[in-house]
Coordinates of C-alpha atoms in Angstrom, one line a residue:
M1 CA 13.4 -3.1 18.3
Y2 CA 13.6 -0.5 15.5
A3 CA 16.1 2.2 15.8
G4 CA 14.9 5.6 16.8
G5 CA 11.9 6.1 18.8
G6 CA 10.6 9.4 17.7
G7 CA 12.4 12.7 18.1
A8 CA 9.3 14.3 19.7
M9 CA 9.4 12.0 22.6
A10 CA 10.8 12.9 26.0
G11 CA 11.2 9.2 27.0
R12 CA 10.7 5.8 25.4
I13 CA 7.8 3.4 25.5
R14 CA 8.2 0.5 27.9
D15 CA 9.2 -2.9 26.3
E16 CA 6.3 -4.7 27.7
D17 CA 3.7 -2.2 26.3
I18 CA 5.3 -2.5 22.8
T19 CA 5.1 -6.4 23.1
L20 CA 1.4 -6.0 24.1
V21 CA 0.6 -3.7 21.2
R22 CA 2.2 -6.4 18.7
E23 CA 0.3 -9.2 20.4
R24 CA -3.1 -7.5 20.2
T25 CA -2.7 -6.1 16.7
S26 CA -4.1 -8.0 13.7
I27 CA -1.7 -7.2 10.8
A28 CA -4.3 -8.4 8.3
E29 CA -6.7 -5.8 9.4
I30 CA -4.1 -3.1 9.4
I31 CA -2.8 -4.0 5.9
S32 CA -6.3 -4.6 4.4
E33 CA -7.1 -1.0 4.9
T34 CA -4.5 -0.2 2.3
V35 CA -4.0 -3.4 0.3
T36 CA -6.7 -5.8 -1.0
L37 CA -5.6 -9.2 0.3
K38 CA -6.8 -12.6 -1.0
S39 CA -6.1 -16.0 0.3
A40 CA -2.8 -17.5 -0.8
G41 CA -3.1 -21.0 0.8
G42 CA -1.4 -22.2 3.9
G43 CA -3.3 -19.4 5.9
N44 CA -1.3 -16.7 4.2
L45 CA -2.8 -13.7 2.3
K46 CA -1.3 -12.0 -0.8
G47 CA -1.8 -8.6 -2.5
L48 CA 0.0 -6.0 -4.5
C49 CA 3.0 -4.5 -2.6
P50 CA 2.3 -0.9 -1.4
F51 CA 6.0 -0.2 -1.5
H52 CA 7.0 -0.9 -5.2
D53 CA 5.0 -1.0 -8.4
E54 CA 4.1 -4.4 -9.5
K55 CA 1.6 -6.3 -11.6
T56 CA 1.7 -9.8 -10.0
P57 CA 1.1 -10.0 -6.3
S58 CA 4.2 -10.9 -4.3
F59 CA 3.2 -9.1 -1.0
T60 CA 2.6 -12.0 1.6
V61 CA 0.8 -11.6 5.0
A62 CA 1.0 -14.3 7.5
P63 CA -2.0 -13.5 10.0
A64 CA -0.8 -16.5 12.3
R65 CA 2.5 -14.8 13.0
N66 CA 1.3 -11.1 12.5
V67 CA 4.2 -10.4 10.0
Y68 CA 4.5 -9.6 6.2
F69 CA 7.1 -9.9 3.6
C70 CA 7.4 -8.8 -0.1
H71 CA 9.3 -11.3 -2.3
G72 CA 9.6 -8.6 -4.9
C73 CA 11.4 -5.8 -2.9
G74 CA 12.4 -7.4 0.3
Q75 CA 10.2 -5.2 2.6
G76 CA 9.0 -6.9 5.6
G77 CA 8.1 -6.9 9.3
D78 CA 5.3 -6.6 11.7
A79 CA 2.3 -4.1 11.9
I80 CA 4.5 -1.4 13.5
K81 CA 6.9 -1.5 10.7
F82 CA 4.2 -1.5 8.1
L83 CA 2.8 1.8 9.4
M84 CA 6.3 3.3 9.5
D85 CA 6.8 2.5 5.8
A86 CA 3.3 2.9 4.6
E87 CA 2.5 6.2 6.3
H88 CA 5.9 7.6 7.0
L89 CA 5.5 7.5 10.8
T90 CA 8.2 7.2 13.4
F91 CA 8.4 4.1 15.4
V92 CA 6.8 5.9 18.4
E93 CA 4.0 7.3 16.3
S94 CA 3.3 3.8 14.9
V95 CA 3.1 2.2 18.3
E96 CA 0.9 4.9 19.6
R97 CA -1.5 4.6 16.5
L98 CA -1.9 0.8 17.1
A99 CA -2.2 1.3 20.9
D100 CA -5.0 3.7 20.4
R101 CA -6.7 1.4 18.1
A102 CA -6.3 -1.5 20.5
G103 CA -7.4 0.5 23.5
I104 CA -3.9 0.1 25.2
Q105 CA -2.8 2.8 27.5
L106 CA 1.1 3.2 26.9
R107 CA 3.5 4.0 29.5
Y108 CA 6.8 5.9 29.0
I109 CA 10.2 6.0 30.8
E110 CA 11.6 9.5 31.0
T111 CA 15.2 9.9 29.8
D112 CA 16.2 11.4 33.0
S113 CA 14.1 9.2 35.2
A114 CA 13.1 5.5 35.6
A115 CA 9.6 6.5 36.6
P116 CA 7.0 5.6 34.0
R117 CA 4.4 8.2 32.8
T118 CA 1.0 7.5 31.3
R119 CA 0.3 10.7 29.5
P120 CA 1.6 10.3 25.9
Q121 CA 3.4 13.1 24.1
Q122 CA 2.3 12.6 20.6
G123 CA 4.5 12.7 17.5
Q124 CA 3.9 15.5 14.9
K125 CA 1.6 13.4 12.7
Q126 CA -0.6 12.6 15.6
R127 CA -0.7 16.2 16.8
L128 CA -1.5 17.4 13.2
V129 CA -4.3 14.7 13.0
A130 CA -5.6 15.7 16.4
A131 CA -5.8 19.4 15.3
H132 CA -7.8 18.4 12.3
A133 CA -10.1 16.4 14.4
A134 CA -10.7 19.4 16.6
A135 CA -11.2 21.6 13.6
V136 CA -13.9 19.3 12.2
E137 CA -15.8 19.5 15.4
F138 CA -15.6 23.1 15.2
Y139 CA -16.7 23.7 11.8
T140 CA -19.5 21.2 11.8
G141 CA -20.8 23.0 14.8
Q142 CA -20.7 26.4 13.1
L143 CA -22.8 24.9 10.1
A144 CA -25.9 25.3 12.3
A145 CA -25.2 28.9 13.1
P146 CA -27.2 31.7 11.6
G147 CA -24.3 33.1 9.6
A148 CA -24.0 29.6 7.8
R149 CA -27.3 29.9 6.1
P150 CA -25.8 30.2 2.6
A151 CA -23.8 26.9 3.2
R152 CA -27.0 25.1 4.3
E153 CA -28.8 26.5 1.3
F154 CA -26.0 25.4 -1.0
L155 CA -26.3 21.8 0.3
A156 CA -30.1 21.8 0.1
Q157 CA -30.2 23.1 -3.5
R158 CA -28.0 20.2 -4.5
G159 CA -30.2 17.6 -2.8
F160 CA -28.3 17.0 0.4
D161 CA -30.2 17.0 3.7
R162 CA -28.9 17.4 7.2
A163 CA -28.1 13.6 7.4
A164 CA -26.0 13.7 4.2
A165 CA -24.2 16.8 5.6
E166 CA -23.6 14.9 8.9
R167 CA -22.4 11.8 7.1
Y168 CA -19.7 13.6 5.1
G169 CA -18.8 16.0 8.0
C170 CA -19.8 19.3 6.1
G171 CA -19.0 22.3 8.1
F172 CA -18.7 26.0 7.8
A173 CA -15.8 28.5 8.3
P174 CA -17.4 31.6 10.0
D175 CA -17.0 35.2 8.9
A176 CA -14.1 35.8 11.4
W177 CA -10.5 36.2 10.9
D178 CA -9.2 33.9 13.7
L179 CA -12.1 32.3 15.5
L180 CA -10.7 28.8 14.8
T181 CA -7.1 29.7 15.7
K182 CA -8.1 31.1 19.0
H183 CA -10.3 27.9 19.6
L184 CA -7.6 25.5 18.8
R185 CA -5.0 27.6 20.8
Q186 CA -7.4 27.2 23.8
R187 CA -7.3 23.3 23.0
G188 CA -3.5 23.3 23.5
F189 CA -2.2 23.4 20.0
T190 CA 0.6 25.8 19.1
G191 CA 0.6 28.4 16.5
Q192 CA 3.3 26.7 14.8
E193 CA 1.3 23.4 14.6
L194 CA -1.6 25.1 13.2
V195 CA 0.4 26.7 10.4
T196 CA 2.0 23.5 9.7
A197 CA -1.3 21.7 9.6
G198 CA -2.5 24.2 7.1
L199 CA -5.2 25.5 9.4
A200 CA -4.0 28.9 9.9
R201 CA -1.5 31.3 8.2
E202 CA 0.4 34.5 9.0
S203 CA -1.3 37.7 8.2
R204 CA 0.4 40.8 6.8
N205 CA 0.9 42.2 10.3
G206 CA 2.4 39.0 11.6
T207 CA -0.5 37.7 13.5
L208 CA -2.2 34.2 12.8
I209 CA -5.5 34.1 11.0
D210 CA -7.7 31.1 9.9
R211 CA -6.9 29.8 6.5
F212 CA -10.6 29.2 5.7
R213 CA -13.3 31.9 6.0
R214 CA -16.8 32.3 4.8
R215 CA -16.9 29.0 3.0
L216 CA -18.6 25.5 3.1
L217 CA -16.0 22.9 4.1
W218 CA -15.5 19.1 3.4
P219 CA -13.1 17.3 5.7
I220 CA -10.7 15.1 3.5
R221 CA -9.8 11.9 5.0
D222 CA -7.0 9.4 4.6
L223 CA -7.5 5.7 4.0
T224 CA -7.7 5.1 7.8
G225 CA -10.4 7.7 8.3
D226 CA -8.2 10.3 9.9
V227 CA -9.0 13.9 8.7
I228 CA -5.9 15.3 7.0
G229 CA -7.1 18.5 5.2
F230 CA -10.2 20.4 4.0
G231 CA -11.7 21.3 0.8
A232 CA -13.5 24.8 1.0
R233 CA -16.1 26.1 -1.5
K234 CA -16.8 29.9 -2.1
L235 CA -20.3 30.9 -1.2
F236 CA -20.3 34.7 -1.5
D237 CA -19.8 36.9 -4.7
D238 CA -17.5 39.3 -2.8
D239 CA -15.1 36.5 -2.0
D240 CA -12.2 37.1 -4.2
G241 CA -10.6 33.9 -3.8
P242 CA -10.7 30.7 -6.1
K243 CA -14.0 28.7 -6.2
Y244 CA -12.4 25.8 -4.5
L245 CA -9.6 26.4 -1.8
N246 CA -7.8 23.3 -0.5
T247 CA -5.4 22.7 2.3
P248 CA -1.8 23.2 1.3
E249 CA 0.8 20.6 1.1
T250 CA 1.6 19.5 4.6
P251 CA 3.4 16.6 6.4
I252 CA 0.2 14.7 6.4
Y253 CA -1.7 16.1 3.2
K254 CA -0.2 15.2 -0.3
K255 CA -2.8 16.0 -2.8
S256 CA -1.3 13.8 -5.5
H257 CA -1.9 10.8 -3.1
V258 CA -5.4 11.7 -1.7
L259 CA -8.8 10.7 -3.1
Y260 CA -11.8 12.3 -1.5
G261 CA -14.2 9.7 -0.3
L262 CA -11.9 6.8 -0.5
D263 CA -12.2 6.1 3.3
Q264 CA -16.0 5.5 2.7
A265 CA -15.6 3.8 -0.7
K266 CA -12.5 1.5 -0.1
R267 CA -14.3 -1.5 0.9
E268 CA -16.9 -1.4 -1.9
I269 CA -14.0 -0.8 -4.4
A270 CA -12.2 -3.8 -3.3
K271 CA -15.5 -5.9 -3.1
Q272 CA -16.8 -4.8 -6.5
G273 CA -13.5 -4.6 -8.3
R274 CA -14.4 -1.2 -9.7
A275 CA -13.7 2.5 -8.8
V276 CA -15.7 5.5 -10.3
I277 CA -13.7 8.6 -10.6
V278 CA -15.6 11.9 -10.4
E279 CA -14.6 15.6 -10.3
G280 CA -15.9 17.1 -7.1
Y281 CA -17.0 16.7 -3.5
T282 CA -20.7 17.0 -4.3
D283 CA -20.4 14.4 -7.0
V284 CA -19.0 11.8 -4.6
M285 CA -21.8 12.4 -2.2
A286 CA -24.4 12.3 -5.0
C287 CA -23.0 9.0 -6.3
H288 CA -22.8 7.5 -2.8
L289 CA -26.3 8.4 -1.9
A290 CA -27.6 7.3 -5.4
G291 CA -26.2 3.8 -4.9
V292 CA -22.7 4.1 -6.6
P293 CA -20.6 3.6 -3.4
T294 CA -17.3 3.2 -5.3
A295 CA -17.0 6.9 -6.3
V296 CA -14.0 9.1 -5.3
A297 CA -12.5 12.3 -6.4
T298 CA -9.3 14.0 -6.6
C299 CA -8.7 17.1 -4.4
G300 CA -7.7 20.1 -6.3
T301 CA -5.3 18.4 -8.7
A302 CA -5.5 16.3 -11.9
F303 CA -5.8 12.5 -11.5
G304 CA -2.3 11.2 -11.8
A305 CA 0.1 8.2 -11.3
D306 CA 0.1 8.4 -7.5
H307 CA -3.8 8.1 -7.5
I308 CA -3.4 5.1 -9.8
G309 CA -1.1 3.5 -7.4
V310 CA -3.5 3.9 -4.5
L311 CA -6.5 2.5 -6.6
R312 CA -4.5 -0.4 -8.1
R313 CA -3.8 -1.8 -4.7
L314 CA -7.4 -1.6 -3.6
L315 CA -8.6 -3.1 -6.9
L316 CA -6.0 -5.9 -6.9
D317 CA -5.3 -4.8 -10.5
T318 CA -3.0 -7.4 -11.8
D319 CA -2.3 -9.4 -15.0
Q320 CA -4.6 -12.1 -13.7
V321 CA -7.3 -10.0 -12.0
A322 CA -8.7 -6.9 -13.9
G323 CA -10.0 -3.9 -11.9
E324 CA -12.6 -1.6 -13.6
I325 CA -12.0 2.2 -13.7
I326 CA -14.8 4.5 -14.8
F327 CA -14.1 8.2 -15.2
T328 CA -17.0 10.5 -15.3
F329 CA -16.2 14.0 -16.8
D330 CA -18.2 16.7 -18.0
G331 CA -18.9 16.7 -21.7
D332 CA -17.6 20.1 -22.1
A333 CA -14.1 20.9 -23.7
A334 CA -12.5 20.8 -20.0
G335 CA -14.1 17.4 -19.4
Q336 CA -13.1 16.0 -22.7
K337 CA -9.4 17.2 -22.1
A338 CA -9.4 15.6 -18.7
A339 CA -10.6 12.3 -20.2
L340 CA -7.8 12.4 -22.7
R341 CA -5.4 13.1 -20.0
A342 CA -6.8 10.2 -18.1
F343 CA -6.2 7.9 -21.1
E344 CA -2.4 8.9 -21.1
E345 CA -2.3 7.7 -17.4
D346 CA -4.6 4.7 -18.0
Q347 CA -1.9 2.9 -19.8
R348 CA -0.3 2.5 -16.2
F349 CA -3.3 0.3 -15.4
V350 CA -3.8 -3.3 -16.3
G351 CA -7.5 -3.1 -15.6
R352 CA -10.3 -2.1 -18.0
T353 CA -10.7 1.6 -18.2
F354 CA -14.1 3.4 -19.2
I355 CA -15.7 6.8 -19.4
A356 CA -19.2 7.8 -18.5
V357 CA -20.4 11.2 -20.0
S358 CA -24.0 12.3 -19.3
P359 CA -25.8 13.1 -22.7
D360 CA -26.9 16.4 -21.1
N361 CA -23.5 17.3 -20.1
M362 CA -24.4 17.2 -16.5
D363 CA -22.2 16.0 -13.6
P364 CA -23.4 13.3 -11.2
C365 CA -24.6 15.9 -8.7
E366 CA -26.6 17.8 -11.3
L367 CA -27.9 14.5 -12.8
R368 CA -29.2 13.2 -9.5
L369 CA -30.9 16.5 -8.6
A370 CA -32.6 16.6 -12.2
K371 CA -33.4 13.0 -12.8
G372 CA -32.9 11.1 -9.7
D373 CA -30.7 8.3 -8.3
L374 CA -31.6 5.8 -11.1
A375 CA -30.2 8.3 -13.6
V376 CA -26.8 8.4 -11.8
R377 CA -26.7 4.7 -11.7
D378 CA -27.6 4.4 -15.4
L379 CA -24.8 6.9 -16.3
V380 CA -22.2 4.4 -14.8
A381 CA -23.9 1.5 -16.4
R382 CA -23.8 3.0 -19.9
R383 CA -20.0 3.6 -19.7
E384 CA -17.8 3.1 -22.9
P385 CA -14.3 2.1 -23.3
L386 CA -12.0 5.0 -22.6
V387 CA -10.0 4.3 -25.8
D388 CA -13.3 4.4 -27.9
F389 CA -14.0 7.9 -26.4
A390 CA -10.4 9.0 -27.0
L391 CA -10.3 8.1 -30.5
R392 CA -13.7 9.6 -31.4
Q393 CA -12.5 13.0 -29.7
V394 CA -9.2 13.0 -31.7
I395 CA -11.0 12.2 -35.0
S396 CA -13.7 14.8 -34.5
R397 CA -11.2 17.4 -34.8
F398 CA -10.4 16.8 -38.5
D399 CA -12.3 17.1 -41.8
L400 CA -12.8 13.6 -42.9
D401 CA -14.1 14.7 -46.3
T402 CA -10.6 15.6 -47.4
V403 CA -7.5 13.5 -47.9
D404 CA -5.4 15.8 -45.7
G405 CA -8.0 15.6 -42.9
R406 CA -8.0 11.7 -43.1
V407 CA -4.4 11.4 -43.1
E408 CA -3.8 13.9 -40.3
A409 CA -6.6 12.2 -38.2
M410 CA -4.9 8.8 -38.8
R411 CA -1.5 10.2 -37.7
R412 CA -3.0 11.6 -34.5
A413 CA -5.1 8.6 -33.6
A414 CA -2.4 5.9 -34.3
P415 CA -0.5 6.4 -31.3
L416 CA -3.6 5.9 -29.0
V417 CA -4.1 2.5 -30.6
A418 CA -0.5 1.6 -30.3
R419 CA -0.6 2.3 -26.6
I420 CA -3.5 0.0 -26.0
K421 CA -2.1 -2.4 -23.3
D422 CA -4.2 -5.4 -24.4
R423 CA -2.4 -6.4 -27.6
E424 CA -5.0 -8.7 -28.9
K425 CA -7.4 -5.7 -29.0
R426 CA -5.1 -3.7 -31.3
P427 CA -6.1 -5.4 -34.6
E428 CA -9.6 -4.8 -33.9
Y429 CA -9.1 -1.1 -33.1
V430 CA -7.0 -0.9 -36.3
R431 CA -10.0 -2.1 -38.3
K432 CA -12.4 0.2 -36.4
L433 CA -10.0 3.2 -36.9
A434 CA -9.9 2.3 -40.6
G435 CA -13.7 2.2 -40.8
D436 CA -14.2 5.4 -38.9
L437 CA -11.7 7.3 -41.2
G438 CA -13.0 5.7 -44.4
M439 CA -9.6 4.3 -45.4
E440 CA -8.1 0.9 -46.1
I441 CA -6.7 -1.1 -43.3
E442 CA -3.1 -1.2 -44.5
P443 CA -2.0 2.3 -44.2
V444 CA -3.7 2.5 -40.8
Q445 CA -1.9 -0.7 -39.6
R446 CA 1.4 0.7 -40.9
A447 CA 0.7 4.0 -38.9
V448 CA 0.0 2.2 -35.7
L449 CA 3.0 -0.1 -36.0
A450 CA 5.3 3.0 -36.6
A451 CA 3.7 4.7 -33.6
G452 CA 4.2 1.7 -31.4
N453 CA 8.2 1.3 -32.5
P454 CA 9.8 0.9 -29.1
S455 CA 13.1 2.3 -30.6
G456 CA 14.6 4.9 -28.4
Q457 CA 12.5 4.0 -25.4
A458 CA 14.1 3.2 -22.1
A459 CA 14.2 -0.5 -21.1
A460 CA 11.9 -1.5 -18.5
P461 CA 13.5 -1.5 -15.1
A462 CA 14.7 -5.0 -13.9
R463 CA 12.6 -6.8 -11.2
P464 CA 14.2 -6.5 -7.8
T465 CA 16.1 -9.4 -6.7
R466 CA 15.5 -11.2 -3.6
A467 CA 17.8 -10.4 -0.6
A468 CA 17.3 -14.1 0.4
S469 CA 19.6 -17.0 0.0
A470 CA 19.7 -19.2 -3.1
V471 CA 17.6 -22.5 -3.0
D472 CA 19.6 -24.3 -5.8
N473 CA 20.5 -27.3 -3.8
P474 CA 18.9 -29.7 -1.3
Q475 CA 21.1 -28.8 1.6
S476 CA 20.1 -24.9 1.2
M477 CA 16.5 -26.0 0.9
V478 CA 16.5 -27.9 4.2
E479 CA 18.3 -25.2 5.9
R480 CA 15.6 -22.8 5.0
E481 CA 12.9 -25.2 6.2
A482 CA 14.7 -25.7 9.6
L483 CA 14.9 -21.8 10.0
K484 CA 11.3 -21.4 8.9
L485 CA 10.3 -24.0 11.7
A486 CA 12.2 -21.8 14.3
L487 CA 10.6 -18.6 13.3
Q488 CA 7.1 -19.7 12.7
V489 CA 6.6 -22.5 15.2
P490 CA 9.3 -22.1 17.9
V491 CA 7.3 -23.7 20.6
L492 CA 7.1 -26.9 18.6
A493 CA 10.6 -26.7 17.1
G494 CA 12.5 -25.0 19.8
P495 CA 14.3 -27.6 21.8
M496 CA 15.3 -29.8 18.9
F497 CA 16.3 -26.7 16.9
D498 CA 18.5 -25.2 19.6
A499 CA 20.3 -28.4 20.1
I500 CA 21.7 -28.1 16.6
S501 CA 24.5 -25.6 16.3
A502 CA 25.2 -23.1 13.5
E503 CA 28.0 -25.3 12.2
E504 CA 25.5 -27.6 10.7
Y505 CA 24.6 -24.8 8.2
R506 CA 26.5 -24.2 5.0
H507 CA 25.0 -21.0 3.5
P508 CA 26.6 -17.9 5.1
V509 CA 23.3 -16.0 5.4
H510 CA 21.6 -19.1 6.9
I511 CA 24.4 -19.2 9.5
A512 CA 23.9 -15.5 10.2
V513 CA 20.1 -16.1 10.8
R514 CA 20.9 -19.1 13.1
D515 CA 23.2 -17.0 15.1
A516 CA 20.4 -14.4 15.5
V517 CA 17.9 -17.0 16.8
A518 CA 20.5 -17.8 19.4
E519 CA 21.2 -14.1 20.1
A520 CA 17.4 -13.5 20.6
G521 CA 17.4 -16.2 23.4
G522 CA 16.8 -19.4 21.5
A523 CA 13.7 -20.8 19.9
A524 CA 12.9 -22.9 23.1
A525 CA 12.2 -19.8 25.0
A526 CA 10.1 -18.1 22.3
T527 CA 6.3 -18.1 22.2
G528 CA 6.2 -17.1 18.5
G529 CA 4.5 -14.3 16.6
A530 CA 5.5 -10.9 15.6
V531 CA 7.4 -10.1 18.9
W532 CA 9.6 -13.3 18.4
I533 CA 10.3 -12.6 14.7
E534 CA 11.0 -9.0 15.3
S535 CA 13.4 -10.0 18.1
V536 CA 15.3 -12.3 15.7
R537 CA 15.4 -9.8 13.0
D538 CA 16.8 -7.1 15.3
A539 CA 19.5 -9.6 16.4
C540 CA 20.6 -10.1 12.8
A541 CA 24.2 -8.8 12.0
D542 CA 23.6 -7.7 8.5
L543 CA 20.8 -6.5 6.1
A544 CA 20.7 -9.8 4.1
A545 CA 20.0 -11.7 7.2
R546 CA 17.3 -9.3 8.2
A547 CA 15.6 -9.4 4.9
L548 CA 15.7 -13.4 5.0
V549 CA 14.1 -13.4 8.4
G550 CA 11.1 -11.4 6.8
E551 CA 10.8 -13.7 3.9
L552 CA 11.0 -17.0 5.9
A553 CA 8.4 -15.6 8.5
V554 CA 5.8 -15.8 5.7
E555 CA 7.1 -18.6 3.3
P556 CA 4.8 -21.6 3.7
L557 CA 6.4 -24.8 5.1
R558 CA 6.9 -27.6 2.6
L559 CA 4.2 -30.0 3.8
D560 CA 0.4 -30.3 3.6
G561 CA -1.2 -29.5 7.0
E562 CA 0.1 -28.4 10.2
P563 CA 3.7 -29.2 11.4
D564 CA 4.1 -31.9 14.1
P565 CA 7.0 -33.0 16.2
R566 CA 7.7 -35.7 13.6
Y567 CA 8.1 -33.3 10.8
V568 CA 10.4 -31.2 12.9
S569 CA 12.4 -34.4 13.6
I570 CA 12.8 -35.3 10.0
T571 CA 13.6 -31.7 8.9
L572 CA 16.3 -31.4 11.5
A573 CA 17.8 -34.8 10.8
R574 CA 18.1 -33.9 7.1
L575 CA 19.8 -30.7 8.0
Q576 CA 22.3 -32.6 10.0
W577 CA 22.7 -35.5 7.5
G578 CA 23.6 -33.0 4.7
S579 CA 26.2 -31.3 6.9
V580 CA 27.6 -34.7 8.1
T581 CA 27.9 -36.1 4.5
G582 CA 29.8 -33.0 3.5
R583 CA 32.1 -33.4 6.5
I584 CA 32.6 -37.1 5.4
Q585 CA 33.6 -36.1 1.9
D586 CA 36.1 -33.6 3.4
L587 CA 37.4 -36.3 5.8
K588 CA 37.9 -38.8 2.9
S589 CA 39.8 -36.3 0.9
R590 CA 42.0 -35.6 3.9
I591 CA 42.7 -39.3 4.4
Q592 CA 43.7 -39.8 0.7
R593 CA 46.3 -37.1 1.3
V594 CA 47.8 -38.7 4.4
N595 CA 50.7 -41.3 4.2
P596 CA 49.6 -44.3 6.3
V597 CA 53.2 -45.4 6.8
A598 CA 54.9 -42.0 7.7
N599 CA 51.8 -40.7 9.5
K600 CA 50.3 -43.8 11.1
D601 CA 48.8 -42.2 14.1
E602 CA 47.1 -39.3 12.1
Y603 CA 45.8 -41.7 9.5
F604 CA 44.1 -44.0 12.1
A605 CA 42.8 -41.1 14.0
L606 CA 41.2 -39.8 10.8
F607 CA 39.8 -43.2 9.9
G608 CA 38.2 -43.7 13.2
E609 CA 36.7 -40.3 12.9
L610 CA 35.3 -41.1 9.5
L611 CA 33.7 -44.4 10.9
S612 CA 32.0 -42.5 13.6
L613 CA 30.6 -39.9 11.2
E614 CA 29.3 -42.6 8.8
Q615 CA 27.6 -44.3 11.7
H616 CA 26.1 -41.0 12.7
A617 CA 25.1 -40.5 9.0
R618 CA 23.3 -43.8 8.8
A619 CA 21.3 -42.9 12.0
L620 CA 20.4 -39.6 10.6
R621 CA 19.3 -41.0 7.3
E622 CA 17.0 -43.5 9.0
Q623 CA 15.6 -40.7 11.2
A624 CA 15.1 -38.4 8.1
A625 CA 13.1 -41.2 6.1
G626 CA 9.8 -39.7 5.0
G627 CA 10.6 -36.8 2.6
L628 CA 10.1 -33.0 2.4

């Protein structure tokens, strides 16, 4: 079991309940909410690792055993461990999240008593999420109140009826200083929890007041659908606050990682291989309702590298599979600036990136209201490559009728062409740029090459090395296969595997894993799955062995089809044969060093042992006939 157990807990969760959570949880369902998974053969799934940046998928999920492992960074484990690492939860919080999902009532053992309890004391993250859920209920109820008429009119004027408001959980913060705070305090939440959640703040006289007042609200959800914050729009002229006010940074709300609407758009993004980036909450609503279900928006911050990381995993954006990103910005100066900034970040994408700008400089919400749903779909369909837009914007700043203007435009545009990630497109864009500038190709080509000179740039970081053992010899390979059988199909391999001691293994990390299998109770007593694999991992004496358990748990066996007793017998016979032949060589070396006259008894004892080992080796070789 993982160390810790949640500092907020008064006791620990009963072991049998944790086992039940592991058994009833589908790890593929949990991970697919964050990472797009595709079949990798052998029943396994693959995707881009959510724990390190990569372009080629090395993150493997084994649904049959409910475990995952990344061959790039070495992260691995079960669904509990995935939530701990992906969402920064404690062990207890992860178990509670999965138990709630599976409908399992957890029981706890108090630290000062052996009596179990059934009422969970939630961790901080769960408390903050629960507070937001209660706040959504409160705010949506307030939207129907007489004082919320301006909020309802705002939505109606932008083409959103009651059904749309309900779909997106729109609400209203009433004209009161502490109505929500009092409501949530009555629901059992502490003042400190409300401040930490960003729902309340301290007033000048030290009392707690609501953060949002007299505003239209949109709940902001994470990938799993939990509300983690709010976006609030000003409605009244005498409101001296900003046009949009968002939840501040909290333990559960990090604006650089959040995209509004992603919980509703994620499945279509993965299905279509496309994400549409818009600027506001109403734009997301308009796009979804108009038939562009892949639209998402940032929440009070610029689109950045962390947002890219979130989308790349959903798009499965790799060297082999290209995701499509479409930015929709206003055609005004601010929108153009945002588009150029997006181009800078775009070079982190492998996928194709486009921009869609309305000819009338209208955002998607305005466009839907003025020209209907079809116009919004057409806006996305008429997208153009972002690099084309960026080049056009740069060139438009200069007077191309003058030599100085053309040369300066070339100098400013050349770095954009040099940064195009698809190298095969660069020569075409050199020719296009030369034509747009009215210049010869050669000077433009020289400018692009100079701009792309890598001198002075930092070298790319090396790919993380695997924590697992080497597989550079047949004995190491067969040891890995034997350990995979014990981890993946212990019911089948158990008795035969347990009968072979750790002395038959040569690689030190393999020996450590074999010892961990024994420490966990032996393969013969295991039923398999994530519970068994985690028990072996927990029994490992060092980090290298723990990492290897995770890797072997998802690595396909070296055969076509399902393993059977014959395959287990062949594998374990080869394991022993490799070990025995090694001992035979050692024994022959010892015999050569013994004087048969001076040490006759020792010589014949060693010789007898050699004959016995050679006979054993012949039997193993016959048993191992077949091939891996």
